[in-house]
XYZ file of C-alpha atoms in Angstrom:
608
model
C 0.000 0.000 0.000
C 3.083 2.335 0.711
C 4.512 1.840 -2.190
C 1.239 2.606 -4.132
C 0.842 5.733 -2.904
C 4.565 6.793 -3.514
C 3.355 5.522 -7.464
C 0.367 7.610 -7.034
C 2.182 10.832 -5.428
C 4.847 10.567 -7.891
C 1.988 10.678 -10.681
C 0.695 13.483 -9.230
C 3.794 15.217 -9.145
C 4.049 15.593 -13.257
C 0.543 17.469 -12.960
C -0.135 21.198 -11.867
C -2.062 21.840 -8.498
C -4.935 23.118 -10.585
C -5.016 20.242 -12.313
C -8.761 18.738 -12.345
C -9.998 21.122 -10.619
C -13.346 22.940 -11.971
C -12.746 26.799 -12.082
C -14.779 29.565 -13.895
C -13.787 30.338 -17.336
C -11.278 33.154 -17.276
C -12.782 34.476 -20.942
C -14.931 37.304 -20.471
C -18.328 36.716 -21.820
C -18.115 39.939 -24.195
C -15.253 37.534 -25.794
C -16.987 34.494 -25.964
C -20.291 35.874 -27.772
C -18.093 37.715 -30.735
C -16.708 34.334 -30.940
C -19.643 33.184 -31.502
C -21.126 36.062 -33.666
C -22.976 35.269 -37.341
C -21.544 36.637 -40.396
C -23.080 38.991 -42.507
C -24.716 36.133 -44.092
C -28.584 37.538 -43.978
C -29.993 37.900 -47.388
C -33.151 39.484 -48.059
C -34.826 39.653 -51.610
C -37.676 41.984 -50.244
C -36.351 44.686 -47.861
C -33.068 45.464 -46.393
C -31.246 42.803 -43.634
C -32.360 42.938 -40.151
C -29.990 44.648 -37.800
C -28.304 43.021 -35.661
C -25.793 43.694 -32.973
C -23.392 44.520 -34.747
C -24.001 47.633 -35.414
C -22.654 50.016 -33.408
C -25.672 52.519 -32.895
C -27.347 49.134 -31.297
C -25.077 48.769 -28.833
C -27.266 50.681 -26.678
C -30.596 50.534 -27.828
C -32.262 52.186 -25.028
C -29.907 55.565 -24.875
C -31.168 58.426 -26.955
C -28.141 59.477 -29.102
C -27.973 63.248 -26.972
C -27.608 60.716 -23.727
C -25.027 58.382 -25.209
C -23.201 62.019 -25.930
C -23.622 62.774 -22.765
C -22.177 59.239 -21.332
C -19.487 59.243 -23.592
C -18.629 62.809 -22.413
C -18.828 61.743 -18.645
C -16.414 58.492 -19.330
C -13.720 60.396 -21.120
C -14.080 63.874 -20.706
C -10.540 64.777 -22.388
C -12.848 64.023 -25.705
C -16.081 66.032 -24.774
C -16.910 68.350 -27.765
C -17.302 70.989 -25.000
C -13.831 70.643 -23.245
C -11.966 74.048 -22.348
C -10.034 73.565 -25.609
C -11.484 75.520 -28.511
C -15.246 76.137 -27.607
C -15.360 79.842 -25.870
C -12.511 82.698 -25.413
C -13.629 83.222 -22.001
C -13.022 79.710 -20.771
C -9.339 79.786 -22.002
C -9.626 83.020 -20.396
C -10.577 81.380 -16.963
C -8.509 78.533 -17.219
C -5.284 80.545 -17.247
C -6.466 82.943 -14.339
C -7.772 79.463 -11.946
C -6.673 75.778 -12.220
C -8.838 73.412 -13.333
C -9.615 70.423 -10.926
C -10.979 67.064 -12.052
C -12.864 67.109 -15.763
C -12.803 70.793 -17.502
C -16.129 72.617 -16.861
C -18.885 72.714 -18.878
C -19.335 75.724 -20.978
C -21.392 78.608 -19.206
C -22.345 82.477 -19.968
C -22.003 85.201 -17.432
C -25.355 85.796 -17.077
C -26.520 82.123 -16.996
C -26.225 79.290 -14.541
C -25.645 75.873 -15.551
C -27.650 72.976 -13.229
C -27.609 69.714 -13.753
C -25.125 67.505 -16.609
C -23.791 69.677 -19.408
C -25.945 69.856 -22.348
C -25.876 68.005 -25.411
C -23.957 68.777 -28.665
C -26.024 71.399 -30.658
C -27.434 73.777 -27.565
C -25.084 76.355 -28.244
C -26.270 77.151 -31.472
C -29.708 77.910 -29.744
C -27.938 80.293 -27.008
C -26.404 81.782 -29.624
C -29.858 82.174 -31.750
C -30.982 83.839 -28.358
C -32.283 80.749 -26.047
C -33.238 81.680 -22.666
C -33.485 79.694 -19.708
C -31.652 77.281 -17.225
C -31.361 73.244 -17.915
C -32.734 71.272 -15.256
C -32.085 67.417 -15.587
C -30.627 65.011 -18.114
C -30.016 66.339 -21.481
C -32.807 66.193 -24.106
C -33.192 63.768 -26.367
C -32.062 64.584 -30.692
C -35.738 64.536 -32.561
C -37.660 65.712 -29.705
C -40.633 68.158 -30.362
C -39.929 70.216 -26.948
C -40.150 73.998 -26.933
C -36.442 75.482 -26.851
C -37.762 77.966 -23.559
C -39.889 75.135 -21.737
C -37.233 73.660 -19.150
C -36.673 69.696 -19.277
C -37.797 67.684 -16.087
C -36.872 64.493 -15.651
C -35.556 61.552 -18.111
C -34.946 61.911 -21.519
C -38.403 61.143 -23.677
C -38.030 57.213 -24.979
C -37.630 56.777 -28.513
C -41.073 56.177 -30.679
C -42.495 52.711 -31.383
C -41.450 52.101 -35.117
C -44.227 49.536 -34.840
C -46.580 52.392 -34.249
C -45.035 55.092 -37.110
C -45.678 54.908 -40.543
C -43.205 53.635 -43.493
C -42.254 57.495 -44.122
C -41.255 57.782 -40.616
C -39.114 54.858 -40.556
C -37.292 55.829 -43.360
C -36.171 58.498 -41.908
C -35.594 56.780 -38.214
C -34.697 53.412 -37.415
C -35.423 50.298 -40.457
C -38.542 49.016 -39.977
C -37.343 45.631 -39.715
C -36.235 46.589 -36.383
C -39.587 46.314 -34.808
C -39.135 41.872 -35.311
C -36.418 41.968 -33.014
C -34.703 38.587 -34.469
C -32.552 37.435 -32.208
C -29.858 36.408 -35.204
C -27.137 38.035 -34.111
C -25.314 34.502 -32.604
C -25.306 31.459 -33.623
C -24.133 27.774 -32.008
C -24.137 24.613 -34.034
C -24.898 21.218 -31.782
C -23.548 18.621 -33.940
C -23.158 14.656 -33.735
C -25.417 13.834 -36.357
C -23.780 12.226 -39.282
C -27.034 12.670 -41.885
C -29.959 15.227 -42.294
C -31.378 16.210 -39.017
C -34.849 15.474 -39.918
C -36.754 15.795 -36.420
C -36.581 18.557 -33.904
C -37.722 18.740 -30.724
C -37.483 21.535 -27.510
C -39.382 20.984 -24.385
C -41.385 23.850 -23.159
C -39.230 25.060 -20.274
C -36.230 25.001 -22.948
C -33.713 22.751 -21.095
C -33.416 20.079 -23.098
C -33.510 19.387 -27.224
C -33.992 16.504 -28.660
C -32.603 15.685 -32.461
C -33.195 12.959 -34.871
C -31.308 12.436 -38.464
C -31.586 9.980 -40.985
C -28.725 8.433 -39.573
C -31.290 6.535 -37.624
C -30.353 7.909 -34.149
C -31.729 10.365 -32.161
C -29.155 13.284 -29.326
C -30.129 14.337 -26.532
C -28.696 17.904 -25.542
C -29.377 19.376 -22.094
C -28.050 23.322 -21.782
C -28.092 23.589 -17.914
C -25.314 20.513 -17.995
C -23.958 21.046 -21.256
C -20.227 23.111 -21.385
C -18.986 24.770 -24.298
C -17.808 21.623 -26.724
C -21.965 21.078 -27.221
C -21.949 17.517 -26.697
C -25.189 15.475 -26.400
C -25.693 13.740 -23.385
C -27.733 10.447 -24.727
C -27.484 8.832 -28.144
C -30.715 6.892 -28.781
C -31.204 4.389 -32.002
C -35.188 3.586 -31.505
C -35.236 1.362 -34.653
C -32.068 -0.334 -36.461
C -32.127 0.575 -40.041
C -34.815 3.237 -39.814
C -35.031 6.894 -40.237
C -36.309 8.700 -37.667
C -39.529 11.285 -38.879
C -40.848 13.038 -35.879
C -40.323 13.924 -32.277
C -42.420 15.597 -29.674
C -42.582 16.183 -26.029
C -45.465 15.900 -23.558
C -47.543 19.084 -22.666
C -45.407 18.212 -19.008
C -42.298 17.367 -20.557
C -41.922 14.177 -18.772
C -42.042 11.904 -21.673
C -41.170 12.027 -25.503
C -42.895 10.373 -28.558
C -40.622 9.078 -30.967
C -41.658 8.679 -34.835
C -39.408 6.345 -36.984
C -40.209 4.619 -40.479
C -41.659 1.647 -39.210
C -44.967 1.066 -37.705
C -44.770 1.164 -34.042
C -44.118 4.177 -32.462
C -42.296 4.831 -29.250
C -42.373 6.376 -26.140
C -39.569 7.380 -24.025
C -38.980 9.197 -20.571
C -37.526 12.584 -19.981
C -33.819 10.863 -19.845
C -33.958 8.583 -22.838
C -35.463 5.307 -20.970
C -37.988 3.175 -22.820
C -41.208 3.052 -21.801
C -42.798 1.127 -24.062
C -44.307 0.617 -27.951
C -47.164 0.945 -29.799
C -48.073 -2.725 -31.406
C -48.463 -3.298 -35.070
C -51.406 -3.704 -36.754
C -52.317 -6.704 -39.044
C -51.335 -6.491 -42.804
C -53.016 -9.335 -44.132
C -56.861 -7.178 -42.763
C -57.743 -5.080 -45.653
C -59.993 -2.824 -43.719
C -57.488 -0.677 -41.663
C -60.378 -0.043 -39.258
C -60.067 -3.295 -37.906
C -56.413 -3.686 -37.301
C -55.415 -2.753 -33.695
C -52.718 -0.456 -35.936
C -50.639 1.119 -38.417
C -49.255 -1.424 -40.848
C -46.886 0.606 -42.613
C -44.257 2.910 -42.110
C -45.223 6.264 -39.821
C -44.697 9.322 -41.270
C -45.576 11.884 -38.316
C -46.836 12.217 -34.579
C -47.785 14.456 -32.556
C -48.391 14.447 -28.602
C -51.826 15.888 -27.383
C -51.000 20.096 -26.629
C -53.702 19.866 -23.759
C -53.640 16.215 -22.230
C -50.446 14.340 -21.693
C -52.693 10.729 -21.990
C -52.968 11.821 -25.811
C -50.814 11.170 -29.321
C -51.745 11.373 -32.718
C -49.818 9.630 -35.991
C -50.292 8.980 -39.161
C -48.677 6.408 -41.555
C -47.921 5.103 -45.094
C -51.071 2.785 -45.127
C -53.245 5.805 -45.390
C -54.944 6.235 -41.598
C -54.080 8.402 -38.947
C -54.474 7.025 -35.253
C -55.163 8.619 -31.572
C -53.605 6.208 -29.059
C -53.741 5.972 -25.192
C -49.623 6.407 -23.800
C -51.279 3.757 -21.221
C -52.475 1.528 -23.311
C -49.859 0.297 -25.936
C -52.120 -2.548 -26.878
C -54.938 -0.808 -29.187
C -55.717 2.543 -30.228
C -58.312 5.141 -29.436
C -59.708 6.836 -32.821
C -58.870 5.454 -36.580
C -59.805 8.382 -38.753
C -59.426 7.167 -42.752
C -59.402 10.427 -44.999
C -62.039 11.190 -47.437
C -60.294 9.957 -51.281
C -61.445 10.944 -55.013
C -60.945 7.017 -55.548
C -60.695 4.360 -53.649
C -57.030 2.682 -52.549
C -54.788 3.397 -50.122
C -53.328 6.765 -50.158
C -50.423 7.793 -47.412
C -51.206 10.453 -45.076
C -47.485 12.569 -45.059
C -48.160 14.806 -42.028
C -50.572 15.831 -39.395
C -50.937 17.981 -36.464
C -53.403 19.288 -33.515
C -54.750 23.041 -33.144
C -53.522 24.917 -29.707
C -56.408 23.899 -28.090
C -56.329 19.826 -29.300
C -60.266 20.249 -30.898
C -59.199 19.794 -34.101
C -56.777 17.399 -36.304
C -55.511 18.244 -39.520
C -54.236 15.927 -41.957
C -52.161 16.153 -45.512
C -52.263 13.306 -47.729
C -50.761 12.004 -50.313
C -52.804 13.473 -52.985
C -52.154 17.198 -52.174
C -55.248 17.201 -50.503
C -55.943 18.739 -47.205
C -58.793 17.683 -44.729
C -59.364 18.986 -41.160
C -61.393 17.106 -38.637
C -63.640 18.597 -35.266
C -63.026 16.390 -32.115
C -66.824 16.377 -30.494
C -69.357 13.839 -29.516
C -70.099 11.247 -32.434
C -67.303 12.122 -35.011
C -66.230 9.956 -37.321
C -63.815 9.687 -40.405
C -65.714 12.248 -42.110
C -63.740 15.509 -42.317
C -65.748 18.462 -41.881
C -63.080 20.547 -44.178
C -61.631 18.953 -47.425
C -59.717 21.083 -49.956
C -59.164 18.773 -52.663
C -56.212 20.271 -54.228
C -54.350 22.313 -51.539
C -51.299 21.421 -53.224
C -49.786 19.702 -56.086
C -47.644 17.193 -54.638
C -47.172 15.785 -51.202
C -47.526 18.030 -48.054
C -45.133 18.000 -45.462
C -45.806 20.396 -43.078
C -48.795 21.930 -41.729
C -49.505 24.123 -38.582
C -52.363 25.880 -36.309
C -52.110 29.668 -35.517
C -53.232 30.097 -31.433
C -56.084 31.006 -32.561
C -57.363 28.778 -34.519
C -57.944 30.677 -37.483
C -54.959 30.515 -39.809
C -53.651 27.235 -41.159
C -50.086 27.026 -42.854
C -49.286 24.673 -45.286
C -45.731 22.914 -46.746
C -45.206 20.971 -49.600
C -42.679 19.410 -52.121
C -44.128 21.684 -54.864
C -41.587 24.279 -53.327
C -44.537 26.549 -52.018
C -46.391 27.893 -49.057
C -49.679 28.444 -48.468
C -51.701 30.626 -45.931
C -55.220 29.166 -45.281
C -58.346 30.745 -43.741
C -59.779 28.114 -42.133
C -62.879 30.046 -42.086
C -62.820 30.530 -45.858
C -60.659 27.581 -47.245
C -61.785 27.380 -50.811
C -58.646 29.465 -51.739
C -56.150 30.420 -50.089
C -54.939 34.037 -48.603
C -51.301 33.851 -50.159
C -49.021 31.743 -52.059
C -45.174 31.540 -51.872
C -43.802 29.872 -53.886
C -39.528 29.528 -55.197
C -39.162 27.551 -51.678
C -37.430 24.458 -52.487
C -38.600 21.968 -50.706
C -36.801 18.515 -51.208
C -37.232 16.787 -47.593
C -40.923 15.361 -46.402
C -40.087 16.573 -42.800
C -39.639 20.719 -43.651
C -42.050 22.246 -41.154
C -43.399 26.019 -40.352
C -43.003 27.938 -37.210
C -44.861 30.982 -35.538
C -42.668 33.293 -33.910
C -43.543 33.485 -30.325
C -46.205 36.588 -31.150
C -47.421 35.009 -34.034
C -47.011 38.006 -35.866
C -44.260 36.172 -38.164
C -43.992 32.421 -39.486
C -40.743 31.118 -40.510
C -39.631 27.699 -43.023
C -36.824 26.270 -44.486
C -35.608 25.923 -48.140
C -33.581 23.180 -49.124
C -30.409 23.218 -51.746
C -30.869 22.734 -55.063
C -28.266 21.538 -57.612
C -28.016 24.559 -59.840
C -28.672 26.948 -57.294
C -25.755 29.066 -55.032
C -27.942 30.233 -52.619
C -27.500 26.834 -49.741
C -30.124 26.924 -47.149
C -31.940 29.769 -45.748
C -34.415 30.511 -43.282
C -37.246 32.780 -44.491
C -39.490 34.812 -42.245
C -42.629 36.068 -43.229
C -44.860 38.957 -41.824
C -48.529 37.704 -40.763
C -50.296 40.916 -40.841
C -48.623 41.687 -44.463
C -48.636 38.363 -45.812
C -45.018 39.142 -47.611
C -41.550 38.041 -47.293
C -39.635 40.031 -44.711
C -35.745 38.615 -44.573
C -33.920 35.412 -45.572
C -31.069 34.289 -43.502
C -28.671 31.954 -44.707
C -27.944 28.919 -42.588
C -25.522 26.856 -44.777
C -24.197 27.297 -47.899
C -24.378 23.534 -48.400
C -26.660 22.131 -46.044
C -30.677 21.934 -46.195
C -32.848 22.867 -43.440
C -35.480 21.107 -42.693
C -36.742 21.540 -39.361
C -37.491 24.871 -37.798
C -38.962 26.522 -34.045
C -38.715 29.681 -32.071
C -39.154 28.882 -28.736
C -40.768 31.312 -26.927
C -39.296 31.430 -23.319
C -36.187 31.183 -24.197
C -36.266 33.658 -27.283
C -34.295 31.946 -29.396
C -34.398 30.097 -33.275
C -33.673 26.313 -33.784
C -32.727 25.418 -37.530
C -31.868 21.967 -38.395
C -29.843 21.190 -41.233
C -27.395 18.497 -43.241
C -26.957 16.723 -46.735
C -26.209 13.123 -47.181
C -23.390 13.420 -45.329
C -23.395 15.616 -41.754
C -25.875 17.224 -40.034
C -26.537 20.050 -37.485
C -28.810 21.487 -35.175
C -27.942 25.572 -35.281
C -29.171 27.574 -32.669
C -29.083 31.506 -33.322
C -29.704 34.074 -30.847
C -29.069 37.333 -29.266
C -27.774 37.964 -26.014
C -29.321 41.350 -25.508
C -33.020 39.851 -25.907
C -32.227 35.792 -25.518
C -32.516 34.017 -22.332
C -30.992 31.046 -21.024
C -30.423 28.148 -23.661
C -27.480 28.214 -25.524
C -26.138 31.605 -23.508
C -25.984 29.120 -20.374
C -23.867 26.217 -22.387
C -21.581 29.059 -24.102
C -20.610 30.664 -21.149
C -19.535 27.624 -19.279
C -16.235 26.071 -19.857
C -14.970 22.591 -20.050
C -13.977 20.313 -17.065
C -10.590 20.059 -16.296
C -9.220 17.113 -16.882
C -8.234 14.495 -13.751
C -5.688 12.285 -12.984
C -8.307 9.864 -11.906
C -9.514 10.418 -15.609
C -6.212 9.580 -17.209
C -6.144 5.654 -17.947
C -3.447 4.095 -19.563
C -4.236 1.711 -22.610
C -2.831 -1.919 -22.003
C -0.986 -3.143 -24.406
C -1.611 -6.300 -25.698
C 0.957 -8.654 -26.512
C 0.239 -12.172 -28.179
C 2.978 -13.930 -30.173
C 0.943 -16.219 -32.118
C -2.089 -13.527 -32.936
C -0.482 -13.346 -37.173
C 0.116 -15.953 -39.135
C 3.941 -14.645 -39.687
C 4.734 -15.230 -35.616
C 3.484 -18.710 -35.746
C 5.516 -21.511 -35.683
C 5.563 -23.947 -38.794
C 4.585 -27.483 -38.427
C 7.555 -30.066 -38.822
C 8.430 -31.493 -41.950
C 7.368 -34.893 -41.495
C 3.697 -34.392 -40.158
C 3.496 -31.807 -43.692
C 4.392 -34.553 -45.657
C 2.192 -37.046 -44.513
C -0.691 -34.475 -44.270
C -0.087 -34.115 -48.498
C 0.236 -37.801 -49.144
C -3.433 -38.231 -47.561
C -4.808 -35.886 -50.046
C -4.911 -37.047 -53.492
C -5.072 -33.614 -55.397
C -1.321 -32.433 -53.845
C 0.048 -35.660 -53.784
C -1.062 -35.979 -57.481
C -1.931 -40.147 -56.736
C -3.338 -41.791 -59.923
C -7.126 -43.417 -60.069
C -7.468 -46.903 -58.599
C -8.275 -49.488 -62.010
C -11.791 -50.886 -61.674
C -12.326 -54.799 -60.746
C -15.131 -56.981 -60.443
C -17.583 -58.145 -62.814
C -19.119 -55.623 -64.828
C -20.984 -54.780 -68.459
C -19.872 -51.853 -70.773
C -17.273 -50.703 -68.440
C -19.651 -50.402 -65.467
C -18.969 -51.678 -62.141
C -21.952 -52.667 -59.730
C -22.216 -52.812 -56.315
C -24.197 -56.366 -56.738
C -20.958 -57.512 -59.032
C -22.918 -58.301 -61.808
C -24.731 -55.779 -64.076
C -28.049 -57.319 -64.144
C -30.784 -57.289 -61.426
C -31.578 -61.068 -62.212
C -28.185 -61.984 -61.909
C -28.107 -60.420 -58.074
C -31.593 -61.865 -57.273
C -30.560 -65.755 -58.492
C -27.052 -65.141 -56.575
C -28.966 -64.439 -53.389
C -31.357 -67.404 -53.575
């Protein structure tokens, strides 16, 4: 034991004190977000870029321009536009006859008396003009609509509401685009996947994500224990061999449906566990009513927004299903959509309305059908739109209120729908590749923008962007660029923590990116950044063993002696070349039998 610990201290000894030990990160956190800082990479084909924070008028978006003067002017007041050098004779007139103390003194008349901060750049003009009158409190505000002789109590006046101006006003003010607030300014990339990230998932208190590729795994990424590499904290395969098409959390968060390409659907806890899968339904029943369920590859699910008993999928063999979480054994609900002919068309994607009273459904044929959860309801849909699109929908999603219905679709377009009025829709756009049946919409946590993904064409130089689209409007209001390579395909803005998930890859990586703004963002992935990595341990270092094993390749082994080779080739009649034994016995034509005689009568008189 002695001598172990004399090992272990001399070990020890080749390592600094600090070594292993967990200590703050020395990088100040002004560093570590303009590490992490976007590009110029937004791209907008309507109006002008959003601002973000890199501009340096934004750096203090509350501060009237007159009070960041005035700031400035306090913080170094060798640079104050109205120092003692240059301004008025009668200063440098002063300054020679007294010595100046502490910062130089703010520029005063005879007559007047100065209370308060010295005022902003520009009021000298005005005492020159012939302004009367004393300044009392902070400086005013540059714009403001104040008399020049009624006195200024109290804070500057805030800035006005671009929301609330007109476009003439913002022209000359602030971009309207400012009024979004984006938070784009950041971005993190959470990696691991080595195809498309095709499912996306953030529980509602934003602690942990959830990401699933066509790699046929799904990561699991919490923030509060995750440092700065971004590692995942639970790899997951739910299905060998098969992709994996949808994820969603409870309306608690406790539990996690997982949607793959076969027919049973899983459920996991909050920490990966499995609780248990859906069963599979009978292919050999043709009436899909009567199987207990799917019998073909799923293609979506959703979990319940209200009740956490509830989920809702849809599959390949044209049904969509409401199960029980408690009941893995049978489902609830089959709902068959209404067809122009009959067969079996795949539904591609459903989803639930904020309040979980309705369930709409696209299918295969373009067409898109909505059905009213109440007493008595049945396959039926109470809305049908026959051709909502041209080709297979992928994506479709409830305002809060009910009223507005979004549509995706591989036809490279997106639709707004009046559910009210859904014989057309409100607006169509359309140059939105689309090449993925997972690309989703998003509503921004307002609603008063919706967001979607474009996938990367062959021909085109553009990579994957993010568009964002004004509600009120109905136009397009910026693109940002997410990869120049990669498609996205699944997108959210979460709303507590502020901040915009965008999944991405091609056949061969794939990415999670996370962009936000530390001025407006909370938590998330400005808890992760900030944190450094763990030290490493001398407890953590482990030494690999080396194997050693003479006889492991055929080159170490000892050959076989001589004599036992030789004998070993004389047995085999191929290397020992031995000619073929001459035939005996009685025979006919050249034939030997095994009765020694070529005729059955011969054998049969022998044995008698």
């Amino acid at each position: 034991m002695e001598d172990e610990a004399e090992i272990h201290d001399g070990i020890r000894a080749q390592f600094p004190l600090t070594f292993g030990k967990q200590s703050k990160s020395q990088t100040p956190l002004e560093a570590i977000h303009n590490a992490t800082r976007r590009p110029d990479a937004a791209v907008s084909s309507v109006k002008p870029p959003l601002s973000t924070s890199n501009n340096k008028t934004n750096d203090l978006p509350s501060i009237s321009s007159s009070s960041r003067a005035w700031l400035d002017s306090l913080k170094n007041p060798k640079r104050n536009p109205r120092s003692s050098v240059g301004i008025n004779e009668n200063l440098k007139n002063r300054a020679k006859e007294d010595e100046l103390v502490g910062p130089p003194r703010p520029p005063v008349d005879e007559d007047e008396e100065t209370i308060g901060p010295p005022r902003p750049p520009g009021s000298y003009e005005e005492e020159e003009e012939g302004g009367d009158g004393a300044m009392i409190g902070p400086p005013r505000p540059l714009g403001g609509d104040v008399e020049d002789d009624e006195p200024i109590i109290g804070p500057p006046r805030p800035p006005p509401d671009p929301a609330e101006s007109d476009s003439d006003d913002n022209m000359d003010g602030e971009p309207e685009d400012d009024r979004y607030r984006i938070p784009m300014s950041n971005e993190i990339v959470l990696k691991g996947h080595t195809k498309v990230v095709s499912a996306l998932a953030v529980d509602h208190t934003g602690s942990r994500v959830l990401s699933g590729s066509y790699d046929y795994t799904v990561h699991m990424y919490d923030f509060q224990g995750m440092n700065a590499r971004l590692q995942s904290f639970r790899q997951l395969e739910p299905f060998e061999g098969h992709q994996i098409r949808g994820l969603s959390w409870s309306p608690t968060s406790d539990r996690f449906l997982c949607v793959t390409g076969s027919a049973q659907a899983k459920i996991y806890d909050r920490d990966g566990l499995t609780l248990g899968e859906f069963v599979k339904g009978d292919m050999y029943i043709r009436d899909l009513k009567n199987t207990k369920g799917h019998i073909s590859g799923l293609t979506c699910g959703e979990w319940h927004p209200k009740s956490k008993e509830t989920i809702l999928t849809s599959s390949e063999d044209g049904s969509l299903r409401i199960w029980d979480v408690n009941d893995f054994k049978s489902q609830k609900q089959v709902i068959k959509p209404k067809l122009a002919r009959p067969g079996r068309v795949p539904v591609t994607t459903c989803t639930w309305d904020c309040e979980g009273k309705k369930i709409a459904g696209g299918v295969g044929d373009g067409s898109i059908q909505i059905w009213s959860i109440k007493a008595g309801w049945g396959s039926r849909p109470d809305i049908s739109v026959a051709n909502g699109h041209s080709d297979d929908i992928t994506g479709l999603k409830f305002s809060s209120d009910g009223q507005i219905l979004l549509s995706r679709s591989f036809d490279g377009s997106l639709k707004v729908w009046d559910v009210r009025k859904m014989k057309e829709s409100l607006r169509v756009f359309d140059d939105l590749p689309n090449n993925y049946a997972q690309t989703n919409i998003a509503f921004s946590p307002d609603e008063q923008l919706f967001l979607s993904g474009t996938s990367v064409e062959r021909d085109s130089t553009t990579g994957g962007l993010l568009c964002f689209f004004d509600r009120p409007k109905l136009e397009l209001v910026s693109t940002v660029g997410i990869s120049p390579t990669c498609s996205v395909v699944q997108c959210a803005w979460h709303p507590r923590l502020n901040q915009i998930f965008a999944t991405a890859g091609d056949k061969h990586e794939g990415g999670t990116h996370v962009l936000y703004d530390p001025t407006v963002s909370e938590r998330g992935a400005l808890v992760c950044v900030a944190r450094a990595p763990r030290k490493k341990s001398v407890d953590d270092f482990q030494a690999q063993p080396v194997i050693q094993n003479p006889h492991a390749l055929p080159m170490f082994r000892d050959q076989p002696s001589r004599k036992r080779q030789r004998e070993k080739i004389l047995k085999d009649p191929l290397k020992s070349h031995k000619p073929e034994l001459p035939m005996n016995g009685p025979g006919f034509g050249g034939r030997v039998g095994t009765t020694k005689g070529s005729l059955l009568t011969q054998y049969l008189l022998k044995v008698v």
